[in-house]
PDB file of C-alpha atoms in Angstrom:
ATOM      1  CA  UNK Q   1     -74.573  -2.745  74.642  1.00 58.00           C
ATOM      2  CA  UNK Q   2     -71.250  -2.142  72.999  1.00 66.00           C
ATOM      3  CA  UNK Q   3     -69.788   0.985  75.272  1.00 93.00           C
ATOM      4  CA  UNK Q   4     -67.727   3.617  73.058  1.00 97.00           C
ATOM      5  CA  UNK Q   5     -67.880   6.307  76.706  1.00 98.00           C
ATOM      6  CA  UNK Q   6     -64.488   7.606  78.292  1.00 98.00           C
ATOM      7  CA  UNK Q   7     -67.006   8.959  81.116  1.00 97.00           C
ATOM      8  CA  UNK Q   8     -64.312   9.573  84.586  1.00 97.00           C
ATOM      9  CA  UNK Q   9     -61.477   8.727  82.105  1.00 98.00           C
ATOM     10  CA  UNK Q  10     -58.440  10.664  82.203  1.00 98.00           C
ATOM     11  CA  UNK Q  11     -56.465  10.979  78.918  1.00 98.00           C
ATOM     12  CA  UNK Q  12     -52.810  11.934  78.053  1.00 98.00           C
ATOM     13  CA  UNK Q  13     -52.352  12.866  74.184  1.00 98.00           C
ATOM     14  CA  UNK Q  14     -48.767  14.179  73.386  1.00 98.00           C
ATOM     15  CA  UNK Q  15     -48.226  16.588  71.794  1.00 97.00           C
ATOM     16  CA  UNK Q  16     -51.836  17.744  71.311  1.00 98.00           C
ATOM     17  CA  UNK Q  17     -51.283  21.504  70.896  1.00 97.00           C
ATOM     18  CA  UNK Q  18     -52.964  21.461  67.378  1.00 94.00           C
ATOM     19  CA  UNK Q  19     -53.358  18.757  64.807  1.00 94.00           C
ATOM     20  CA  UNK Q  20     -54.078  15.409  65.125  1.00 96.00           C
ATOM     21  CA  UNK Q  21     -53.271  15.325  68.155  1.00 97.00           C
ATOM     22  CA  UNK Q  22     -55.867  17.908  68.971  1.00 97.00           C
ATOM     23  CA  UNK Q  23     -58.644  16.622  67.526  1.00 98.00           C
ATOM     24  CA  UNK Q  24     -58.572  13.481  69.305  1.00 98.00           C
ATOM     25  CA  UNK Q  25     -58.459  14.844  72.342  1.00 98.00           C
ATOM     26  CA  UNK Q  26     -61.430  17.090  70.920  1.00 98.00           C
ATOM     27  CA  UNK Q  27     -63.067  13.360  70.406  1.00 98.00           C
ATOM     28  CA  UNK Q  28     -62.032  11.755  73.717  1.00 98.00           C
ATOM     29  CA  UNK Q  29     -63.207  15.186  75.890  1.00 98.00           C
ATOM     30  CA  UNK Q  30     -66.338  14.919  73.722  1.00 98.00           C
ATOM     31  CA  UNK Q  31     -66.776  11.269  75.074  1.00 98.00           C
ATOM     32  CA  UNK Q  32     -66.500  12.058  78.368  1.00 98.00           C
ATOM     33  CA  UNK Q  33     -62.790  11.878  79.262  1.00 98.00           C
ATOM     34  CA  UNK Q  34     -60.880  14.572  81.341  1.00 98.00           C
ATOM     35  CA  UNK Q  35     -58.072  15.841  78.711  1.00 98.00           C
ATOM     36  CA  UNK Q  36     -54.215  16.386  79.845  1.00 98.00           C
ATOM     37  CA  UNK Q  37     -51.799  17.414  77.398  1.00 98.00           C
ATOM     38  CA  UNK Q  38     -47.963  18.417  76.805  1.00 98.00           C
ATOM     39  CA  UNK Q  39     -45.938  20.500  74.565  1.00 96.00           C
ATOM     40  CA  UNK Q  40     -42.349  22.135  74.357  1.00 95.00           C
ATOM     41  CA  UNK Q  41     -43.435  25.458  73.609  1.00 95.00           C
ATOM     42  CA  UNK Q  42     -45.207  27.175  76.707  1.00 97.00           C
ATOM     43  CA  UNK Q  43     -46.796  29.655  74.354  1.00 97.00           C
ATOM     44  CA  UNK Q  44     -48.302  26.726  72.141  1.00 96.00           C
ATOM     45  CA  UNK Q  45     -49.447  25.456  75.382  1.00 98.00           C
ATOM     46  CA  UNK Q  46     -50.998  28.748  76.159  1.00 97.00           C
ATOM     47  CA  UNK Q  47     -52.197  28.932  72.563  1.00 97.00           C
ATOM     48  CA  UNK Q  48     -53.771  25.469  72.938  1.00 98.00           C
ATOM     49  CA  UNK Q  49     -55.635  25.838  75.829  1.00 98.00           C
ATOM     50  CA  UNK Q  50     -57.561  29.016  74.735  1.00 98.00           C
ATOM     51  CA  UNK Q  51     -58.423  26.542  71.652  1.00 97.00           C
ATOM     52  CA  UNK Q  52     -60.027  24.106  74.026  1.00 98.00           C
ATOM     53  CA  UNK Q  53     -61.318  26.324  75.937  1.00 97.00           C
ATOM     54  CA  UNK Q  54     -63.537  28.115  73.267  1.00 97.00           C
ATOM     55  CA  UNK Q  55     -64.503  24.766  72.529  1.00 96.00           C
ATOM     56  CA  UNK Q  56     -65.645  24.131  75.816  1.00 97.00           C
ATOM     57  CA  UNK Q  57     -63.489  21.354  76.835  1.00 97.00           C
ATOM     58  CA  UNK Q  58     -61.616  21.494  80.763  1.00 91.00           C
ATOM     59  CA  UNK Q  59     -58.567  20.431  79.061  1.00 98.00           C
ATOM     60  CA  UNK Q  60     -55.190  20.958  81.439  1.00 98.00           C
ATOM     61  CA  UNK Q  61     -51.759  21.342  79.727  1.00 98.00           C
ATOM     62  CA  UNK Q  62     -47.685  21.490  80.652  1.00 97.00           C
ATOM     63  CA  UNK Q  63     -44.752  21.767  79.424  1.00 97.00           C
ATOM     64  CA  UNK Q  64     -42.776  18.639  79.135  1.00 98.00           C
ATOM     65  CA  UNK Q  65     -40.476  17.780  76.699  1.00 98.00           C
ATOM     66  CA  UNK Q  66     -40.797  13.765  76.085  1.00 98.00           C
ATOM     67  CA  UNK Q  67     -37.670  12.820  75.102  1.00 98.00           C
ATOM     68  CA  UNK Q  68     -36.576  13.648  78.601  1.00 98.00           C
ATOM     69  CA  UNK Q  69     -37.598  10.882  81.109  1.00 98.00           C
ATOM     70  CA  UNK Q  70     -37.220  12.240  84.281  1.00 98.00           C
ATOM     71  CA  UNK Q  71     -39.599  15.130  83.223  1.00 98.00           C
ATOM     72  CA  UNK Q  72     -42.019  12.533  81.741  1.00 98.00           C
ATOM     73  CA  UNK Q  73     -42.573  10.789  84.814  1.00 98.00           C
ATOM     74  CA  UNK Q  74     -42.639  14.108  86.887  1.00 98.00           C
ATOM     75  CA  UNK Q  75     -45.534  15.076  84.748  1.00 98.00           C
ATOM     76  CA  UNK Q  76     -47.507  11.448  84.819  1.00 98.00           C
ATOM     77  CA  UNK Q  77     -47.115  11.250  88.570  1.00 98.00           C
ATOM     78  CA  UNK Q  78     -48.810  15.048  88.332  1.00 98.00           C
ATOM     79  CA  UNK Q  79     -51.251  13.768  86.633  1.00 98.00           C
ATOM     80  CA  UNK Q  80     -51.844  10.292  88.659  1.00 98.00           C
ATOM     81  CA  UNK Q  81     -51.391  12.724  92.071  1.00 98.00           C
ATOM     82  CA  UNK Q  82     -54.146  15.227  90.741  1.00 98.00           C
ATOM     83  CA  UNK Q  83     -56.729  12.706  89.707  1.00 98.00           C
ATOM     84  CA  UNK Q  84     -56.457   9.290  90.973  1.00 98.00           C
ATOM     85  CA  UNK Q  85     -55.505   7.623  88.215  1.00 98.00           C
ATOM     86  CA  UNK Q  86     -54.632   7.519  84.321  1.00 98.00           C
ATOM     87  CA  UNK Q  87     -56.381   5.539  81.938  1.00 98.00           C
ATOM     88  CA  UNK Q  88     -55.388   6.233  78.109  1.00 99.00           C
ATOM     89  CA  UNK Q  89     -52.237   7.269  76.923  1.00 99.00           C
ATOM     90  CA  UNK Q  90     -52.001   8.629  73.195  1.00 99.00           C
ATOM     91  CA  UNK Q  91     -48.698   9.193  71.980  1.00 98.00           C
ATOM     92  CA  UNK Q  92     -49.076  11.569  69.151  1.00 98.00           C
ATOM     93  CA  UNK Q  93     -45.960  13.576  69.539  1.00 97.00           C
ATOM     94  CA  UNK Q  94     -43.657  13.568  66.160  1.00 96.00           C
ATOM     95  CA  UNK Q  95     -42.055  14.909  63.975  1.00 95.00           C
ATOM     96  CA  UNK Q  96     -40.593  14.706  60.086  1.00 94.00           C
ATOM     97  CA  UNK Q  97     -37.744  15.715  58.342  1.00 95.00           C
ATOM     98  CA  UNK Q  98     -38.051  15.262  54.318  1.00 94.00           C
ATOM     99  CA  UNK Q  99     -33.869  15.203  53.591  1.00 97.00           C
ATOM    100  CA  UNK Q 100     -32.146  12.306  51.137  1.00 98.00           C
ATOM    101  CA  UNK Q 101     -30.582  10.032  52.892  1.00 98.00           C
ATOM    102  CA  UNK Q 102     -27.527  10.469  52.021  1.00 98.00           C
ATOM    103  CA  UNK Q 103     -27.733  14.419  52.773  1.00 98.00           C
ATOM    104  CA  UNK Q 104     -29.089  13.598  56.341  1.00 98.00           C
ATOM    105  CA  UNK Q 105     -27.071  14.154  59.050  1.00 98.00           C
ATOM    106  CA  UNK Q 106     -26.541  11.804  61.925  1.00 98.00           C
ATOM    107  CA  UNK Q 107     -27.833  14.523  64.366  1.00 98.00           C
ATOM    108  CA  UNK Q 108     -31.453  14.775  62.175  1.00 98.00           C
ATOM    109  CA  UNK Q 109     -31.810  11.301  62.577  1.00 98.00           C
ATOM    110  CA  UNK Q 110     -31.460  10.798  65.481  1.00 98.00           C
ATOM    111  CA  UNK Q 111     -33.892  13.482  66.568  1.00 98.00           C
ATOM    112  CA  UNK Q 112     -36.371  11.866  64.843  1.00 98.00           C
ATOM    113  CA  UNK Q 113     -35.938   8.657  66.457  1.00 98.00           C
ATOM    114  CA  UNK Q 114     -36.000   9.900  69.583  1.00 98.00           C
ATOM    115  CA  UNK Q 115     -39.065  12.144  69.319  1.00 98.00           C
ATOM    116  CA  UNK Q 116     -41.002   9.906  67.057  1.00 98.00           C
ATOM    117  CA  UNK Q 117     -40.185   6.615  68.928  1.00 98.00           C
ATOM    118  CA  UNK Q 118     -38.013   6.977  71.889  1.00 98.00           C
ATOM    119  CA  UNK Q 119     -40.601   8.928  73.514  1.00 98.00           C
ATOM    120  CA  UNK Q 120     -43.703   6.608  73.210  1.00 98.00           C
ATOM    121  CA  UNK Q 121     -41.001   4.238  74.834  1.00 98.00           C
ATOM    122  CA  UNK Q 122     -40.705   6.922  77.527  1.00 98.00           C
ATOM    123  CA  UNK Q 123     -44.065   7.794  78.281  1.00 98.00           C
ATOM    124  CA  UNK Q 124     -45.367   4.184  78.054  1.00 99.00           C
ATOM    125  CA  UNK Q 125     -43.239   3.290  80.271  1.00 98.00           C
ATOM    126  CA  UNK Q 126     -43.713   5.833  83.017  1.00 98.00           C
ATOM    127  CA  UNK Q 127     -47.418   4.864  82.650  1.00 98.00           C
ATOM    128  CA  UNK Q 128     -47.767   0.914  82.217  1.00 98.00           C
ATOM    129  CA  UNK Q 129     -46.648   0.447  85.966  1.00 98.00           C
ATOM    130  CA  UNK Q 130     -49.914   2.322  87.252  1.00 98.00           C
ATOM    131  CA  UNK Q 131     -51.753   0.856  84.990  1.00 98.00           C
ATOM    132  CA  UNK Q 132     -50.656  -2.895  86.046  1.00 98.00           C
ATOM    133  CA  UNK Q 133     -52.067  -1.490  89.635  1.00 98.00           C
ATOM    134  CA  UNK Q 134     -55.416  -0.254  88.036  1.00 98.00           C
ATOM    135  CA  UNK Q 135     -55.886  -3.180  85.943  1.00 98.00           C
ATOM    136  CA  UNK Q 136     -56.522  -1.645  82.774  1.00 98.00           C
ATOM    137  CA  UNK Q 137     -55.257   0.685  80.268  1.00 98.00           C
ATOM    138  CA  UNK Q 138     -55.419   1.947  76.450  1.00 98.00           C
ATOM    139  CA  UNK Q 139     -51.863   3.137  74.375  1.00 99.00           C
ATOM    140  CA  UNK Q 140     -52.611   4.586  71.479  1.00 99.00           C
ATOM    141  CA  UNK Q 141     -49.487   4.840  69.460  1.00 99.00           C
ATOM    142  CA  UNK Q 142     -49.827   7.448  66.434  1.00 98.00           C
ATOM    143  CA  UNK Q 143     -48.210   5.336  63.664  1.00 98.00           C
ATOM    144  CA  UNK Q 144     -48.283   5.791  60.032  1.00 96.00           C
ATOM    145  CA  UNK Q 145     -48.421   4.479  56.386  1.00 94.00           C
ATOM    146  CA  UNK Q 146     -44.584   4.760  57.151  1.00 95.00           C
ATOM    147  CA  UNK Q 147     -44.958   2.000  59.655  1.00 97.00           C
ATOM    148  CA  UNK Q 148     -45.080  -0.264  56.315  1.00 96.00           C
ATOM    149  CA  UNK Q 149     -44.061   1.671  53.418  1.00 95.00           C
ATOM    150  CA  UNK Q 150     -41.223   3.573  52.248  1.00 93.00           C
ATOM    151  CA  UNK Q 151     -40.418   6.771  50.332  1.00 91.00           C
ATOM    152  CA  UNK Q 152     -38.032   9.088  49.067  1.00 94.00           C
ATOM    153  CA  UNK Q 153     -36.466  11.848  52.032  1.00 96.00           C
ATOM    154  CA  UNK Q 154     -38.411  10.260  54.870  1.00 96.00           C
ATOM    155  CA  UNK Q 155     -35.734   7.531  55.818  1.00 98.00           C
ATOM    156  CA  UNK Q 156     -35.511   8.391  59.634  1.00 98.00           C
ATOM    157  CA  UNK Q 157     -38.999   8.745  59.862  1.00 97.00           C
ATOM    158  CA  UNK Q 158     -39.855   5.333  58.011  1.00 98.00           C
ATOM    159  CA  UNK Q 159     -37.852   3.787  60.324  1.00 98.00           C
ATOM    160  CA  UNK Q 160     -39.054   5.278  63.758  1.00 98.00           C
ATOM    161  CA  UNK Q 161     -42.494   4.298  62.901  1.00 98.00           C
ATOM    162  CA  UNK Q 162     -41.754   1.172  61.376  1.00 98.00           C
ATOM    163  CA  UNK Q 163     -40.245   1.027  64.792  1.00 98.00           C
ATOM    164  CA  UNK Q 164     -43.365   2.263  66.721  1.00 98.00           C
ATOM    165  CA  UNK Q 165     -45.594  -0.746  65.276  1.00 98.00           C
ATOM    166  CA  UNK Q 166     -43.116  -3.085  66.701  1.00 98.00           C
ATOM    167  CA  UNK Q 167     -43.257  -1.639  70.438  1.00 98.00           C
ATOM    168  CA  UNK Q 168     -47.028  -1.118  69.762  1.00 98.00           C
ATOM    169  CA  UNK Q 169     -47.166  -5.098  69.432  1.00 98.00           C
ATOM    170  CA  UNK Q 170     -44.658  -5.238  71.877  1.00 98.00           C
ATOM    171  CA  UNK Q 171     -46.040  -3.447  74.578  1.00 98.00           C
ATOM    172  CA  UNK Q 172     -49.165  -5.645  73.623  1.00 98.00           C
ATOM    173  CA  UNK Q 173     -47.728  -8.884  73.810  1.00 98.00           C
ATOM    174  CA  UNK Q 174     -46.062  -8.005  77.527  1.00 98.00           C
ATOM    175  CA  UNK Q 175     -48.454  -6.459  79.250  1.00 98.00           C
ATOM    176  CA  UNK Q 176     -51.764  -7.793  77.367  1.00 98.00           C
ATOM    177  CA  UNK Q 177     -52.296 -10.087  80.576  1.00 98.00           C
ATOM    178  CA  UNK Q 178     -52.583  -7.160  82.563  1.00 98.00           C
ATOM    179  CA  UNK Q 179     -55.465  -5.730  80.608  1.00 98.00           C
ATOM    180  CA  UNK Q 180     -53.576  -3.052  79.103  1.00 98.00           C
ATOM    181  CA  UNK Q 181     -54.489  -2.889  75.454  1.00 98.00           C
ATOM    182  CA  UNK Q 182     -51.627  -1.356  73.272  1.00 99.00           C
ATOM    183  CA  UNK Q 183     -53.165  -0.463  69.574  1.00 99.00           C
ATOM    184  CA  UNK Q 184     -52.178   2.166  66.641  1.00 98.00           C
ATOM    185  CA  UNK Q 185     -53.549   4.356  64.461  1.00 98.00           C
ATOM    186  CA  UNK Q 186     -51.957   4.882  60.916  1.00 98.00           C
ATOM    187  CA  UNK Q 187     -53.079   8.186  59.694  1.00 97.00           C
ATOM    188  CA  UNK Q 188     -52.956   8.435  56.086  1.00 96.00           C
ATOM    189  CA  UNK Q 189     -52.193  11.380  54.617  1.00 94.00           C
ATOM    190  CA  UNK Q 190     -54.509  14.064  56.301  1.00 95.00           C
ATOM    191  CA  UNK Q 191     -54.969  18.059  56.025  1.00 94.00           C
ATOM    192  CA  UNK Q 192     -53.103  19.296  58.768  1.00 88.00           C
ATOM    193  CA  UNK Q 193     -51.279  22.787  58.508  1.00 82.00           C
ATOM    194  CA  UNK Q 194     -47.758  20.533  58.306  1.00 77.00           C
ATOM    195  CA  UNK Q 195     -48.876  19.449  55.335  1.00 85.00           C
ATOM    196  CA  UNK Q 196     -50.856  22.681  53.773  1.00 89.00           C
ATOM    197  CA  UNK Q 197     -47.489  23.096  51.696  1.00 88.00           C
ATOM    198  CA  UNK Q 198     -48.571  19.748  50.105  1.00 87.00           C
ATOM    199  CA  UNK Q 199     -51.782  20.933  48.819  1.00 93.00           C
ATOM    200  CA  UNK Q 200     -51.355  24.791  47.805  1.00 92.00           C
ATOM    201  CA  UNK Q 201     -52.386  25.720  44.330  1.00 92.00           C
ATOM    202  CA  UNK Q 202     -49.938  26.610  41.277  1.00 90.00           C
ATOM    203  CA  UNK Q 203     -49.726  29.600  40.260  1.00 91.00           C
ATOM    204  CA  UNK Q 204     -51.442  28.733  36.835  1.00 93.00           C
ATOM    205  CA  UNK Q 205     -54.626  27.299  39.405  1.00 90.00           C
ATOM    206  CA  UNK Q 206     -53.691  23.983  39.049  1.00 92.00           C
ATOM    207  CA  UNK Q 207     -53.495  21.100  41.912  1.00 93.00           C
ATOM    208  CA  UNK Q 208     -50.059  20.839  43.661  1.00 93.00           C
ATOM    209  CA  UNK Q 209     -48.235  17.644  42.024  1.00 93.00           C
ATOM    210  CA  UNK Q 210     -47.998  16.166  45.427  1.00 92.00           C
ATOM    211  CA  UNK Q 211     -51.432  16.704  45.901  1.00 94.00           C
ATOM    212  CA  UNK Q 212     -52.776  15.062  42.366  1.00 93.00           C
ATOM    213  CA  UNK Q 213     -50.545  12.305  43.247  1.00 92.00           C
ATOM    214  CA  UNK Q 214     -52.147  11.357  46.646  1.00 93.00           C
ATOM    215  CA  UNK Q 215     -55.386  11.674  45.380  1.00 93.00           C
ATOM    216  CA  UNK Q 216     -55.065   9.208  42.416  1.00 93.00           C
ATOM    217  CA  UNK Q 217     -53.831   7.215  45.039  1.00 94.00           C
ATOM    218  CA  UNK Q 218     -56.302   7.092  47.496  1.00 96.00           C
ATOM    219  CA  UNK Q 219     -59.804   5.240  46.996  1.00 96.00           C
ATOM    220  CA  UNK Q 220     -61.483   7.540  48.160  1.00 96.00           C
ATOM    221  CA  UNK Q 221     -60.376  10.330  45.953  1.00 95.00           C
ATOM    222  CA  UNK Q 222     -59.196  12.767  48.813  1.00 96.00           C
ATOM    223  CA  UNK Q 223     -57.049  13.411  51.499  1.00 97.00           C
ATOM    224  CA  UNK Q 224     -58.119  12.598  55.176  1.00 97.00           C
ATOM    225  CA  UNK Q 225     -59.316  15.284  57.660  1.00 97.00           C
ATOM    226  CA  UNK Q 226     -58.388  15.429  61.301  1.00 97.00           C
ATOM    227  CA  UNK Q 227     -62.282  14.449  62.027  1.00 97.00           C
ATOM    228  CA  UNK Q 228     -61.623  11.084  59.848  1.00 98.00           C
ATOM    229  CA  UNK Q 229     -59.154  10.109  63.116  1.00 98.00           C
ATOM    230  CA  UNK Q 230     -61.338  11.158  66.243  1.00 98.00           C
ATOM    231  CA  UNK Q 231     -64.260   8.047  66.125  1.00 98.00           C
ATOM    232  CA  UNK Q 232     -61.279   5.156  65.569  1.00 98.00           C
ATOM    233  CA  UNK Q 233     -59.726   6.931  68.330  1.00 98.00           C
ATOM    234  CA  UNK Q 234     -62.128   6.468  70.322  1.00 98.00           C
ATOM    235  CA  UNK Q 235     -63.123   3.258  69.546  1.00 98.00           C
ATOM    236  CA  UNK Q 236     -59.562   2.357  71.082  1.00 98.00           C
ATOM    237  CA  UNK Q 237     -59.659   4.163  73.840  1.00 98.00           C
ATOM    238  CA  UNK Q 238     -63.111   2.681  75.103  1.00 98.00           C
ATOM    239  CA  UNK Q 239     -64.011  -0.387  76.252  1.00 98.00           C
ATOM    240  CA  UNK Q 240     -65.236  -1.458  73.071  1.00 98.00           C
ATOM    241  CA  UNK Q 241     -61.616  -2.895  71.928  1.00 98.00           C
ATOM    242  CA  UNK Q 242     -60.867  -4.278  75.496  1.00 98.00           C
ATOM    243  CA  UNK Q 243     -60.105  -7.384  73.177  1.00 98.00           C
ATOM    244  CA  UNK Q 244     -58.512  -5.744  70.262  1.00 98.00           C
ATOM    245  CA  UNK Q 245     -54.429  -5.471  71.219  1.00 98.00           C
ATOM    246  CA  UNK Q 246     -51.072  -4.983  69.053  1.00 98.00           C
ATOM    247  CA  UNK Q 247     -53.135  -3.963  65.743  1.00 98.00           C
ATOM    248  CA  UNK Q 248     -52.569  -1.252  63.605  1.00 98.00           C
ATOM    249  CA  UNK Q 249     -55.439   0.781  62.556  1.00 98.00           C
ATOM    250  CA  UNK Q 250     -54.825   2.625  59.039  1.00 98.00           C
ATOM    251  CA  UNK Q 251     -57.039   5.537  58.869  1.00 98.00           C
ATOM    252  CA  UNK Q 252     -56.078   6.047  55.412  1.00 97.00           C
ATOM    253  CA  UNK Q 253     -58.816   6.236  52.812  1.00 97.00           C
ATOM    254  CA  UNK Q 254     -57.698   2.820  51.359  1.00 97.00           C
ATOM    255  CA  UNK Q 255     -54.379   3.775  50.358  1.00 96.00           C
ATOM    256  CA  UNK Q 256     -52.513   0.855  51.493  1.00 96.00           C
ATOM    257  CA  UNK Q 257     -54.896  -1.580  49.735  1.00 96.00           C
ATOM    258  CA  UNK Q 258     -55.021  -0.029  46.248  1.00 95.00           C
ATOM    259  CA  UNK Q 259     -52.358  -0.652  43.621  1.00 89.00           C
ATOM    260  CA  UNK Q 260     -53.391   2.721  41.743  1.00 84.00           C
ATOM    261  CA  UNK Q 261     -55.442   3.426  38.621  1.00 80.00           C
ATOM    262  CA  UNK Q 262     -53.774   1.942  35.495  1.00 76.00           C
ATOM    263  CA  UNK Q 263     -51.930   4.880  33.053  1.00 73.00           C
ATOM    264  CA  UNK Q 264     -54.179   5.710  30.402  1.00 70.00           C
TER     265      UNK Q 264
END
């Protein structure tokens, strides 16, 4: 029987103060597995737990930034001291800045780089070492159309997750042998409050250009929902990938297989 249960798992998803990030660790509590989480913000951590909580989920969170290693590994040895062990690691932290190019700073950049890619290497790393001792392990990188497409204002972040798919396959390809399975998910694009902007009505009650462009675009004639991420999400975290490593799962309504609708 094919096993999709995280029952005794213990999960770290970054950055899961709201989001996407949230609602898989909605999906992996929901499956069993004992929820830790991080933020920057100790009142979004505070915020965040009272949200779990009314959901009914023993989630635990702290405040770690994960750019900064030495605080990374403080808070995955917490973790590993507390409980035993630590057996999925979702990095979901990120962030985007929608500047030109050429109007980017260096400084922007490089904060998305870090944030969006630097950390997975960070956490990953302070986390692959127990889980060479345990013999297992899921990292679940949060990736993105961006990992293979590009578009206008969204150069740095193009090119940190065009960057996280390669240390997704990476990590897969070096520590496969351990039975550490190192996958992605590539949201497309989904309903989140970062992207509410995206979707607000004109004034005359028409549909936000943005918005009528990514429907035309997508197969399935909408944009995702944070739900449309929790069951692939789990699927990766269970045993039921144990042999599914270094792939890129695109959540995204069929997006990157559609050419678009021909102009009338």
């Amino acid at each position: 029987m094919v096993n999709f249960s995280l029952e005794g798992k213990v999960a770290l998803v970054t950055g899961a103060t709201y989001g996407i990030g949230m609602a898989i660790a909605t999906a992996f509590s929901e499956a069993g597995a004992k929820i830790y989480f991080n933020g920057r913000n100790p009142e979004h951590i505070t915020e965040a737990l009272a949200e779990y909580k009314s959901k009914g989920i023993d989630a635990e969170g702290g405040v770690c930034d994960v750019t900064d290693e030495k605080k990374v590994n403080e808070y995955v040895s917490e973790i590993i001291a507390k409980e035993g062990h630590l057996d999925i690691l979702v990095n979901n932290a990120g962030i985007i800045k929608r500047i030109p190019m050429t109007e980017m700073s260096v400084e922007d950049f490089r904060q998305v780089i870090d944030i969006d890619l630097t950390a997975a290497f960070i956490v990953s790393k302070a986390v692959v070492p127990h889980m060479i001792k345990e013999g297992h392990g899921k990292i679940i990188n949060i990736c993105s159309m961006m990992s293979e497409l590009g578009r206008e204002t969204v150069s740095a972040y193009a090119a940190a997750k065009g960057g996280l798919k390669m240390l997704t396959r990476n990590i897969a390809s070096e520590y496969g042998e351990y039975n550490i399975q190192c996958n992605g998910i590539g949201p497309g694009y989904i309903a989140t409050p970062q992207t509410a902007p995206l979707r607000e009505r004109q004034p005359d009650g028409s549909r936000h250009p943005f918005d009528s462009f990514i429907v035309s675009k997508t197969p399935a004639g909408r944009w995702g929902t944070t739900d449309d991420l929790q069951g692939p999400a789990v699927f990766l975290a269970s045993d039921a990938s144990n042999f599914v490593n270094g792939h890129i799962l695109y959540v995204d309504g069929g997006i990157l297989a559609y050419i678009g609708k021909q102009p009338k």
